[in-house]
mmCIF file of C-alpha atoms in Angstrom:
data_model
loop_
_atom_site.group_PDB
_atom_site.id
_atom_site.type_symbol
_atom_site.label_atom_id
_atom_site.label_comp_id
_atom_site.label_asym_id
_atom_site.label_seq_id
_atom_site.Cartn_x
_atom_site.Cartn_y
_atom_site.Cartn_z
ATOM 1 C CA MET P 1 -108.602 57.624 49.293
ATOM 2 C CA ASP P 2 -111.105 56.553 46.611
ATOM 3 C CA ASP P 3 -110.626 52.697 47.161
ATOM 4 C CA THR P 4 -113.807 50.886 48.339
ATOM 5 C CA LYS P 5 -114.430 47.102 49.102
ATOM 6 C CA ARG P 6 -115.336 44.552 46.212
ATOM 7 C CA THR P 7 -118.598 45.151 44.856
ATOM 8 C CA PRO P 8 -120.533 42.849 42.963
ATOM 9 C CA ALA P 9 -120.206 42.818 39.255
ATOM 10 C CA PRO P 10 -121.420 45.320 36.787
ATOM 11 C CA LYS P 11 -125.424 44.851 36.938
ATOM 12 C CA ASP P 12 -125.338 45.505 32.733
ATOM 13 C CA ARG P 13 -123.708 42.639 31.426
ATOM 14 C CA ASN P 14 -123.895 44.486 27.848
ATOM 15 C CA ALA P 15 -122.430 47.507 29.041
ATOM 16 C CA ALA P 16 -119.035 49.140 27.307
ATOM 17 C CA PRO P 17 -115.848 48.314 28.484
ATOM 18 C CA LEU P 18 -114.224 50.028 31.319
ATOM 19 C CA GLY P 19 -111.898 52.082 28.875
ATOM 20 C CA PRO P 20 -108.029 52.620 29.128
ATOM 21 C CA SER P 21 -108.027 51.567 32.942
ATOM 22 C CA VAL P 22 -108.715 47.897 32.568
ATOM 23 C CA ARG P 23 -109.064 46.566 36.510
ATOM 24 C CA LYS P 24 -107.609 42.856 37.105
ATOM 25 C CA PRO P 25 -109.574 40.100 38.404
ATOM 26 C CA GLY P 26 -110.369 40.494 42.303
ATOM 27 C CA SER P 27 -109.386 44.290 42.210
ATOM 28 C CA ALA P 28 -111.595 46.633 43.938
ATOM 29 C CA LEU P 29 -113.708 49.232 42.067
ATOM 30 C CA THR P 30 -112.728 52.752 42.162
ATOM 31 C CA ILE P 31 -113.512 56.261 41.155
ATOM 32 C CA THR P 32 -111.176 55.854 38.569
ATOM 33 C CA ASP P 33 -113.315 52.694 37.032
ATOM 34 C CA VAL P 34 -116.355 55.149 37.016
ATOM 35 C CA ALA P 35 -114.582 58.030 35.692
ATOM 36 C CA ASP P 36 -113.272 55.908 32.580
ATOM 37 C CA PHE P 37 -116.821 54.440 32.242
ATOM 38 C CA ALA P 38 -118.260 57.827 32.322
ATOM 39 C CA GLY P 39 -116.002 59.439 29.926
ATOM 40 C CA VAL P 40 -115.300 61.781 32.580
ATOM 41 C CA SER P 41 -112.627 62.887 34.915
ATOM 42 C CA LYS P 42 -111.633 61.342 38.210
ATOM 43 C CA LYS P 43 -112.452 65.034 39.987
ATOM 44 C CA THR P 44 -115.608 65.050 38.338
ATOM 45 C CA VAL P 45 -117.046 62.077 39.872
ATOM 46 C CA SER P 46 -115.499 63.224 43.052
ATOM 47 C CA ARG P 47 -117.961 65.970 43.042
ATOM 48 C CA VAL P 48 -120.735 64.416 42.279
ATOM 49 C CA LEU P 49 -120.022 61.864 45.100
ATOM 50 C CA ASN P 50 -119.599 65.193 47.358
ATOM 51 C CA ARG P 51 -122.732 66.446 45.979
ATOM 52 C CA GLU P 52 -120.960 69.648 44.523
ATOM 53 C CA PRO P 53 -122.880 71.744 41.829
ATOM 54 C CA MET P 54 -122.465 70.844 38.438
ATOM 55 C CA LYS P 55 -124.529 70.526 35.105
ATOM 56 C CA ALA P 56 -127.184 68.208 35.585
ATOM 57 C CA THR P 57 -126.447 66.283 32.359
ATOM 58 C CA THR P 58 -122.745 65.657 33.343
ATOM 59 C CA ARG P 59 -124.338 64.489 36.960
ATOM 60 C CA ALA P 60 -127.015 62.189 35.522
ATOM 61 C CA LYS P 61 -123.867 60.474 33.225
ATOM 62 C CA VAL P 62 -121.677 59.842 36.403
ATOM 63 C CA GLU P 63 -124.880 58.910 38.705
ATOM 64 C CA ALA P 64 -125.661 56.091 35.563
ATOM 65 C CA ALA P 65 -122.076 54.955 35.634
ATOM 66 C CA ILE P 66 -122.039 54.027 39.171
ATOM 67 C CA GLU P 67 -125.423 52.680 39.235
ATOM 68 C CA THR P 68 -124.472 50.491 36.276
ATOM 69 C CA LEU P 69 -120.935 49.696 38.084
ATOM 70 C CA GLY P 70 -122.871 48.933 41.395
ATOM 71 C CA PHE P 71 -119.913 51.233 42.826
ATOM 72 C CA VAL P 72 -120.196 51.809 46.722
ATOM 73 C CA PRO P 73 -117.772 54.971 47.702
ATOM 74 C CA ASN P 74 -116.040 53.834 50.875
ATOM 75 C CA ALA P 75 -117.338 56.350 53.675
ATOM 76 C CA GLN P 76 -114.310 55.687 55.632
ATOM 77 C CA ALA P 77 -111.911 56.653 53.279
ATOM 78 C CA ARG P 78 -114.015 59.696 52.074
ATOM 79 C CA ALA P 79 -113.472 60.588 55.879
ATOM 80 C CA LEU P 80 -109.915 60.166 55.839
ATOM 81 C CA ALA P 81 -109.542 62.114 52.506
ATOM 82 C CA PHE P 82 -111.430 65.002 54.000
ATOM 83 C CA ARG P 83 -109.930 64.486 57.751
ATOM 84 C CA LYS P 84 -113.213 64.445 59.399
ATOM 85 C CA ASN P 85 -116.296 62.109 59.879
ATOM 86 C CA PHE P 86 -119.581 61.950 58.493
ATOM 87 C CA VAL P 87 -120.977 62.685 61.777
ATOM 88 C CA ILE P 88 -122.707 65.628 63.160
ATOM 89 C CA VAL P 89 -122.541 65.731 67.413
ATOM 90 C CA LEU P 90 -125.459 67.145 69.116
ATOM 91 C CA PHE P 91 -124.488 68.596 72.639
ATOM 92 C CA ILE P 92 -126.886 68.794 75.196
ATOM 93 C CA HIS P 93 -126.987 69.192 78.823
ATOM 94 C CA ASP P 94 -129.898 67.078 79.739
ATOM 95 C CA SER P 95 -130.441 63.619 78.025
ATOM 96 C CA THR P 96 -134.041 63.577 79.346
ATOM 97 C CA SER P 97 -135.198 66.961 78.157
ATOM 98 C CA PRO P 98 -138.055 66.761 75.961
ATOM 99 C CA MET P 99 -136.916 69.575 73.803
ATOM 100 C CA ALA P 100 -133.345 67.812 73.263
ATOM 101 C CA MET P 101 -135.455 64.512 71.962
ATOM 102 C CA THR P 102 -137.769 66.646 69.575
ATOM 103 C CA PHE P 103 -134.907 68.583 68.298
ATOM 104 C CA GLN P 104 -132.932 65.143 67.456
ATOM 105 C CA ARG P 105 -136.147 64.356 65.505
ATOM 106 C CA GLY P 106 -135.885 67.277 63.386
ATOM 107 C CA VAL P 107 -131.968 66.548 62.825
ATOM 108 C CA LEU P 108 -132.809 63.001 61.882
ATOM 109 C CA SER P 109 -135.021 64.503 59.204
ATOM 110 C CA ALA P 110 -132.864 66.436 57.541
ATOM 111 C CA ILE P 111 -129.789 64.068 57.580
ATOM 112 C CA GLY P 112 -132.449 61.397 55.728
ATOM 113 C CA ASP P 113 -130.600 58.720 53.756
ATOM 114 C CA SER P 114 -127.445 60.805 53.145
ATOM 115 C CA GLU P 115 -124.101 59.526 54.771
ATOM 116 C CA LEU P 116 -124.550 61.916 57.493
ATOM 117 C CA ALA P 117 -125.033 60.180 61.570
ATOM 118 C CA LEU P 118 -126.028 62.348 64.472
ATOM 119 C CA ALA P 119 -123.990 61.602 67.803
ATOM 120 C CA VAL P 120 -125.562 62.982 70.922
ATOM 121 C CA ARG P 121 -123.233 63.961 73.597
ATOM 122 C CA PRO P 122 -124.456 64.852 77.134
ATOM 123 C CA VAL P 123 -122.205 67.217 78.941
ATOM 124 C CA ASN P 124 -122.682 68.597 82.337
ATOM 125 C CA ARG P 125 -122.873 72.668 81.979
ATOM 126 C CA GLU P 126 -122.031 73.305 85.490
ATOM 127 C CA SER P 127 -118.586 71.077 85.262
ATOM 128 C CA PRO P 128 -115.407 73.488 85.593
ATOM 129 C CA GLU P 129 -113.933 71.154 82.768
ATOM 130 C CA LEU P 130 -116.760 71.691 80.377
ATOM 131 C CA LEU P 131 -114.859 73.432 77.655
ATOM 132 C CA SER P 132 -112.007 71.400 78.039
ATOM 133 C CA GLU P 133 -114.027 68.105 77.602
ATOM 134 C CA ILE P 134 -115.750 69.553 74.454
ATOM 135 C CA GLU P 135 -112.793 70.550 72.812
ATOM 136 C CA THR P 136 -111.193 67.106 73.722
ATOM 137 C CA PHE P 137 -113.986 65.321 72.088
ATOM 138 C CA LEU P 138 -113.981 67.506 68.975
ATOM 139 C CA ALA P 139 -110.253 67.149 68.034
ATOM 140 C CA ARG P 140 -110.430 63.541 68.706
ATOM 141 C CA GLN P 141 -113.635 62.827 66.739
ATOM 142 C CA LYS P 142 -113.209 65.468 63.992
ATOM 143 C CA PRO P 143 -116.891 65.800 63.032
ATOM 144 C CA MET P 144 -118.437 67.145 60.284
ATOM 145 C CA GLY P 145 -120.276 69.845 62.652
ATOM 146 C CA ALA P 146 -121.626 70.613 66.073
ATOM 147 C CA ILE P 147 -124.795 71.716 67.373
ATOM 148 C CA PHE P 148 -125.068 73.053 70.833
ATOM 149 C CA LEU P 149 -128.704 73.316 72.414
ATOM 150 C CA PRO P 150 -129.621 75.787 75.258
ATOM 151 C CA PRO P 151 -128.036 76.335 77.953
ATOM 152 C CA LEU P 152 -124.497 75.407 76.357
ATOM 153 C CA SER P 153 -125.405 77.631 73.543
ATOM 154 C CA GLU P 154 -125.658 80.592 75.558
ATOM 155 C CA ARG P 155 -121.762 80.212 76.188
ATOM 156 C CA ASP P 156 -119.931 82.410 73.968
ATOM 157 C CA ASP P 157 -116.565 80.698 74.706
ATOM 158 C CA ILE P 158 -118.025 77.672 73.434
ATOM 159 C CA GLY P 159 -118.536 79.213 69.824
ATOM 160 C CA GLU P 160 -114.712 80.917 70.309
ATOM 161 C CA MET P 161 -113.411 77.369 70.835
ATOM 162 C CA CYS P 162 -115.003 75.981 67.707
ATOM 163 C CA GLN P 163 -113.586 78.744 65.565
ATOM 164 C CA ARG P 164 -110.531 78.149 67.074
ATOM 165 C CA LEU P 165 -110.449 74.044 66.263
ATOM 166 C CA ASN P 166 -111.810 74.860 62.751
ATOM 167 C CA VAL P 167 -115.337 72.821 63.829
ATOM 168 C CA LYS P 168 -118.270 74.180 61.875
ATOM 169 C CA TYR P 169 -120.783 74.650 64.699
ATOM 170 C CA VAL P 170 -124.883 76.046 65.206
ATOM 171 C CA ARG P 171 -125.825 77.548 68.343
ATOM 172 C CA VAL P 172 -129.566 77.085 69.049
ATOM 173 C CA GLY P 173 -131.390 79.584 71.280
ATOM 174 C CA SER P 174 -134.155 81.711 72.420
ATOM 175 C CA ALA P 175 -132.572 84.635 70.645
ATOM 176 C CA GLN P 176 -129.516 85.392 68.252
ATOM 177 C CA LEU P 177 -126.627 84.044 69.895
ATOM 178 C CA ASP P 178 -124.246 84.384 66.991
ATOM 179 C CA MET P 179 -123.661 85.542 63.224
ATOM 180 C CA MET P 180 -126.594 84.424 61.222
ATOM 181 C CA SER P 181 -124.613 81.399 59.724
ATOM 182 C CA ARG P 182 -123.830 79.978 63.026
ATOM 183 C CA SER P 183 -127.316 80.409 64.959
ATOM 184 C CA VAL P 184 -130.878 79.295 64.819
ATOM 185 C CA TRP P 185 -133.215 80.645 67.273
ATOM 186 C CA SER P 186 -136.814 81.550 68.195
ATOM 187 C CA ASN P 187 -138.665 84.663 69.040
ATOM 188 C CA ASP P 188 -139.548 83.527 72.236
ATOM 189 C CA ARG P 189 -140.026 87.150 73.493
ATOM 190 C CA GLU P 190 -142.241 88.254 71.201
ATOM 191 C CA ALA P 191 -144.427 84.452 71.396
ATOM 192 C CA VAL P 192 -145.096 85.336 74.642
ATOM 193 C CA MET P 193 -146.213 88.781 74.152
ATOM 194 C CA GLY P 194 -148.667 87.554 71.223
ATOM 195 C CA ALA P 195 -149.950 84.513 73.785
ATOM 196 C CA VAL P 196 -150.465 87.152 76.857
ATOM 197 C CA ARG P 197 -152.469 89.689 74.492
ATOM 198 C CA ASP P 198 -155.165 86.622 73.731
ATOM 199 C CA ILE P 199 -155.254 85.791 77.743
ATOM 200 C CA VAL P 200 -155.894 89.595 78.236
ATOM 201 C CA ALA P 201 -158.589 90.043 75.162
ATOM 202 C CA LEU P 202 -160.440 86.860 76.943
ATOM 203 C CA GLY P 203 -161.151 89.183 79.973
ATOM 204 C CA HIS P 204 -158.213 87.910 82.313
ATOM 205 C CA THR P 205 -156.354 90.477 84.493
ATOM 206 C CA ARG P 206 -154.923 88.195 87.343
ATOM 207 C CA ILE P 207 -152.428 86.470 85.834
ATOM 208 C CA GLY P 208 -150.076 84.387 87.258
ATOM 209 C CA PHE P 209 -146.427 83.482 85.669
ATOM 210 C CA VAL P 210 -144.143 80.578 86.664
ATOM 211 C CA ARG P 211 -140.552 81.459 85.832
ATOM 212 C CA GLY P 212 -137.927 78.993 84.180
ATOM 213 C CA PRO P 213 -134.625 78.443 85.789
ATOM 214 C CA LYS P 214 -132.224 81.458 86.786
ATOM 215 C CA GLY P 215 -129.221 81.651 83.988
ATOM 216 C CA PHE P 216 -131.276 80.527 81.187
ATOM 217 C CA LEU P 217 -131.487 82.753 78.339
ATOM 218 C CA SER P 218 -135.237 81.175 77.531
ATOM 219 C CA ALA P 219 -136.142 81.972 80.901
ATOM 220 C CA ARG P 220 -135.185 85.655 80.701
ATOM 221 C CA GLU P 221 -136.731 85.918 77.157
ATOM 222 C CA ARG P 222 -140.014 84.315 78.047
ATOM 223 C CA GLU P 223 -140.283 86.773 81.726
ATOM 224 C CA ALA P 224 -139.700 89.832 79.786
ATOM 225 C CA GLY P 225 -142.269 89.195 76.943
ATOM 226 C CA PHE P 226 -144.537 88.476 79.644
ATOM 227 C CA ARG P 227 -143.707 91.647 81.608
ATOM 228 C CA GLN P 228 -143.393 94.005 78.399
ATOM 229 C CA ALA P 229 -147.224 92.408 77.206
ATOM 230 C CA LEU P 230 -148.673 93.212 80.571
ATOM 231 C CA VAL P 231 -147.347 96.933 80.712
ATOM 232 C CA SER P 232 -148.812 97.533 76.874
ATOM 233 C CA ALA P 233 -152.119 95.916 77.922
ATOM 234 C CA GLY P 234 -152.428 98.892 80.730
ATOM 235 C CA LEU P 235 -151.459 95.999 83.511
ATOM 236 C CA THR P 236 -149.161 96.316 86.306
ATOM 237 C CA PRO P 237 -147.175 93.346 87.016
ATOM 238 C CA ASP P 238 -147.977 91.759 90.212
ATOM 239 C CA GLU P 239 -144.768 90.344 91.757
ATOM 240 C CA THR P 240 -147.016 88.018 94.225
ATOM 241 C CA LEU P 241 -148.324 86.655 91.024
ATOM 242 C CA PHE P 242 -144.543 85.353 90.009
ATOM 243 C CA ALA P 243 -143.384 82.207 91.049
ATOM 244 C CA ASP P 244 -139.747 80.435 90.618
ATOM 245 C CA GLY P 245 -139.751 77.313 88.417
ATOM 246 C CA ARG P 246 -137.201 74.954 86.941
ATOM 247 C CA TYR P 247 -138.462 73.675 83.759
ATOM 248 C CA THR P 248 -139.479 70.633 85.832
ATOM 249 C CA PHE P 249 -142.899 69.232 86.566
ATOM 250 C CA ASP P 250 -142.111 69.275 90.354
ATOM 251 C CA SER P 251 -141.462 72.858 90.241
ATOM 252 C CA GLY P 252 -144.002 73.160 88.625
ATOM 253 C CA LEU P 253 -146.257 71.546 90.839
ATOM 254 C CA ALA P 254 -144.783 73.699 93.638
ATOM 255 C CA ALA P 255 -145.414 76.942 91.849
ATOM 256 C CA GLY P 256 -149.327 76.144 91.226
ATOM 257 C CA GLN P 257 -149.550 75.086 94.949
ATOM 258 C CA ALA P 258 -148.042 78.400 96.082
ATOM 259 C CA LEU P 259 -150.091 80.728 93.172
ATOM 260 C CA LEU P 260 -153.568 78.817 93.896
ATOM 261 C CA SER P 261 -152.867 79.178 97.732
ATOM 262 C CA LEU P 262 -152.844 83.163 97.845
ATOM 263 C CA PRO P 263 -155.927 85.142 99.212
ATOM 264 C CA GLN P 264 -156.600 86.375 95.573
ATOM 265 C CA PRO P 265 -155.422 83.615 93.245
ATOM 266 C CA PRO P 266 -155.053 84.167 89.321
ATOM 267 C CA SER P 267 -157.630 83.166 86.971
ATOM 268 C CA VAL P 268 -154.961 82.173 84.592
ATOM 269 C CA ILE P 269 -151.370 81.090 85.073
ATOM 270 C CA PHE P 270 -148.670 81.341 82.128
ATOM 271 C CA ALA P 271 -146.272 78.641 82.936
ATOM 272 C CA SER P 272 -142.797 79.002 80.783
ATOM 273 C CA ASN P 273 -142.693 75.549 79.871
ATOM 274 C CA ASP P 274 -145.091 72.515 79.672
ATOM 275 C CA SER P 275 -143.418 70.612 82.083
ATOM 276 C CA MET P 276 -143.937 73.092 84.663
ATOM 277 C CA ALA P 277 -147.800 74.095 82.995
ATOM 278 C CA ALA P 278 -148.392 69.878 83.670
ATOM 279 C CA GLY P 279 -147.363 70.449 87.322
ATOM 280 C CA VAL P 280 -149.952 73.448 87.711
ATOM 281 C CA VAL P 281 -152.456 71.113 86.125
ATOM 282 C CA ARG P 282 -151.864 68.627 88.870
ATOM 283 C CA ALA P 283 -151.942 71.548 91.659
ATOM 284 C CA ALA P 284 -155.318 72.633 90.242
ATOM 285 C CA HIS P 285 -156.693 69.157 90.376
ATOM 286 C CA GLU P 286 -155.625 68.653 93.890
ATOM 287 C CA LYS P 287 -157.559 71.632 95.258
ATOM 288 C CA GLY P 288 -160.644 70.427 93.011
ATOM 289 C CA LEU P 289 -160.425 73.406 90.375
ATOM 290 C CA ARG P 290 -162.317 72.886 87.321
ATOM 291 C CA LEU P 291 -160.503 73.729 84.192
ATOM 292 C CA PRO P 292 -160.698 75.943 82.596
ATOM 293 C CA HIS P 293 -163.827 77.253 84.338
ATOM 294 C CA ASP P 294 -162.178 77.847 87.536
ATOM 295 C CA LEU P 295 -158.531 78.423 86.432
ATOM 296 C CA SER P 296 -157.055 78.765 82.860
ATOM 297 C CA ILE P 297 -153.375 77.531 82.128
ATOM 298 C CA VAL P 298 -151.250 77.917 79.230
ATOM 299 C CA GLY P 299 -147.674 76.871 78.467
ATOM 300 C CA PHE P 300 -144.828 77.132 76.763
ATOM 301 C CA ASP P 301 -143.381 74.038 74.050
ATOM 302 C CA ASP P 302 -146.197 71.998 72.435
ATOM 303 C CA GLY P 303 -144.435 68.929 73.112
ATOM 304 C CA PRO P 304 -146.193 65.580 73.469
ATOM 305 C CA VAL P 305 -147.495 66.241 77.060
ATOM 306 C CA ALA P 306 -149.849 69.094 75.982
ATOM 307 C CA VAL P 307 -152.228 66.736 74.253
ATOM 308 C CA GLN P 308 -151.770 63.963 76.988
ATOM 309 C CA LEU P 309 -153.100 66.296 79.732
ATOM 310 C CA TRP P 310 -156.634 66.587 80.612
ATOM 311 C CA PRO P 311 -157.929 69.417 79.384
ATOM 312 C CA SER P 312 -155.526 69.472 76.664
ATOM 313 C CA LEU P 313 -153.121 72.471 77.090
ATOM 314 C CA THR P 314 -153.120 75.773 75.163
ATOM 315 C CA THR P 315 -149.507 76.285 74.638
ATOM 316 C CA VAL P 316 -146.913 78.528 72.574
ATOM 317 C CA HIS P 317 -145.649 76.429 69.829
ATOM 318 C CA TRP P 318 -141.825 76.055 69.915
ATOM 319 C CA PRO P 319 -140.656 75.079 66.554
ATOM 320 C CA VAL P 320 -138.077 72.741 67.623
ATOM 321 C CA ILE P 321 -138.170 70.360 64.677
ATOM 322 C CA GLU P 322 -138.239 72.712 62.334
ATOM 323 C CA MET P 323 -135.118 74.364 64.344
ATOM 324 C CA GLY P 324 -133.225 71.044 64.212
ATOM 325 C CA VAL P 325 -133.632 70.616 60.237
ATOM 326 C CA LEU P 326 -132.428 74.221 59.928
ATOM 327 C CA ALA P 327 -129.279 73.715 61.876
ATOM 328 C CA VAL P 328 -128.284 70.998 59.391
ATOM 329 C CA HIS P 329 -128.951 72.658 56.605
ATOM 330 C CA LYS P 330 -126.419 75.488 57.739
ATOM 331 C CA LEU P 331 -123.923 72.911 58.867
ATOM 332 C CA VAL P 332 -124.112 70.879 55.567
ATOM 333 C CA PRO P 333 -125.992 72.775 52.820
ATOM 334 C CA GLU P 334 -125.386 69.584 50.691
ATOM 335 C CA THR P 335 -128.397 68.394 52.472
ATOM 336 C CA LEU P 336 -130.686 71.131 51.176
ATOM 337 C CA PRO P 337 -133.363 69.995 48.461
ATOM 338 C CA ALA P 338 -132.079 70.283 44.942
ATOM 339 C CA GLY P 339 -132.049 73.846 43.591
ATOM 340 C CA GLU P 340 -132.609 75.783 47.215
ATOM 341 C CA ASP P 341 -130.078 78.644 47.980
ATOM 342 C CA PRO P 342 -128.047 78.198 51.433
ATOM 343 C CA ALA P 343 -128.337 81.889 51.269
ATOM 344 C CA ALA P 344 -131.501 82.396 51.606
ATOM 345 C CA LEU P 345 -131.620 80.006 54.493
ATOM 346 C CA PRO P 346 -133.237 81.837 57.586
ATOM 347 C CA SER P 347 -132.091 81.850 60.933
ATOM 348 C CA MET P 348 -135.301 82.496 62.836
ATOM 349 C CA VAL P 349 -138.184 80.227 63.182
ATOM 350 C CA ALA P 350 -141.156 81.665 64.829
ATOM 351 C CA SER P 351 -143.080 80.455 67.819
ATOM 352 C CA SER P 352 -147.285 80.933 67.753
ATOM 353 C CA LEU P 353 -149.746 80.213 70.121
ATOM 354 C CA ILE P 354 -151.940 77.123 69.713
ATOM 355 C CA ARG P 355 -155.408 77.167 71.492
ATOM 356 C CA ARG P 356 -156.421 73.980 73.384
ATOM 357 C CA GLU P 357 -158.864 73.190 75.960
ATOM 358 C CA SER P 358 -157.262 74.780 79.238
ATOM 359 C CA LEU P 359 -157.789 78.419 78.144
ATOM 360 C CA ASP P 360 -161.137 80.191 78.288
ATOM 361 C CA ALA P 361 -162.518 83.388 79.718
ATOM 362 C CA PRO P 362 -162.609 83.679 83.311
ATOM 363 C CA VAL P 363 -165.874 83.390 85.083
ATOM 364 C CA ARG P 364 -167.222 86.795 86.123
#
């Protein structure tokens, strides 16, 4: 449908008449009116409204007609025509996750002032009804596309379900999870390896590590990078310097207390995310340790807490905002800046170490 609600009279009172299609007083403006005014076909107007490629001169002519007439496309009617809503759904497991909230900033930045809207849908990854709940939601809402954050994105059956429903989707993770057109990832393993190389270069040899939760790909990738970096540096991973965590402050506090209670505690602790690193900082302060003089601490995320801690946290910057922007561009290429080629979009966004005050050479 192309009909719209009644709009104000044309802004240019001296403009040419609408042509062969004459509107009755009180009737709504349609794309037929725009097409007649611009001297083009209705299909051309539709292509402009849908941001499809075309000659710049033709696009300018149609946009000028839209501006002059004060025509406002009816988003609901367009949604019915496309049999989809102009909504991107972001499926998350934890609505309080700093990563999820930061990712939303990237999505909203990419959407900008377009017709697209963001809907956030929390779901329980441990629910036996997870797949059916997601399928029911997608079938009813008919979104423009769906984005899945980890750990949900790590399930192949979710991608298979989206393909069956003919729903465009992007899976976000710490490694490639799907075809490049359906996947956005960061190089977690390589980023941790680079951070550990810097730590070793400062002279640290007793390096503690706080794992992420079991079953999370990001946790596996980060631990694998940590172990590989130690071996590459000629250091044997010491299992007594590994502690379990759950990506939470409390688990980081418990891990820090355990590692710092060892007869020979580490001189630096690498936590698999910033929330756990903050817990380690708390544990160090409880023991009266001076940071980084007595203990260095490194995290992973570079979220807001990294600069709120004292001392400020050295951490691996996880490009979550950039990943959110990229995910939208893959779902809706029309959101790309003019002239950019969707086929040239990357899929991997690199992470890197950000040096701050919590990391220094060990005291000899």
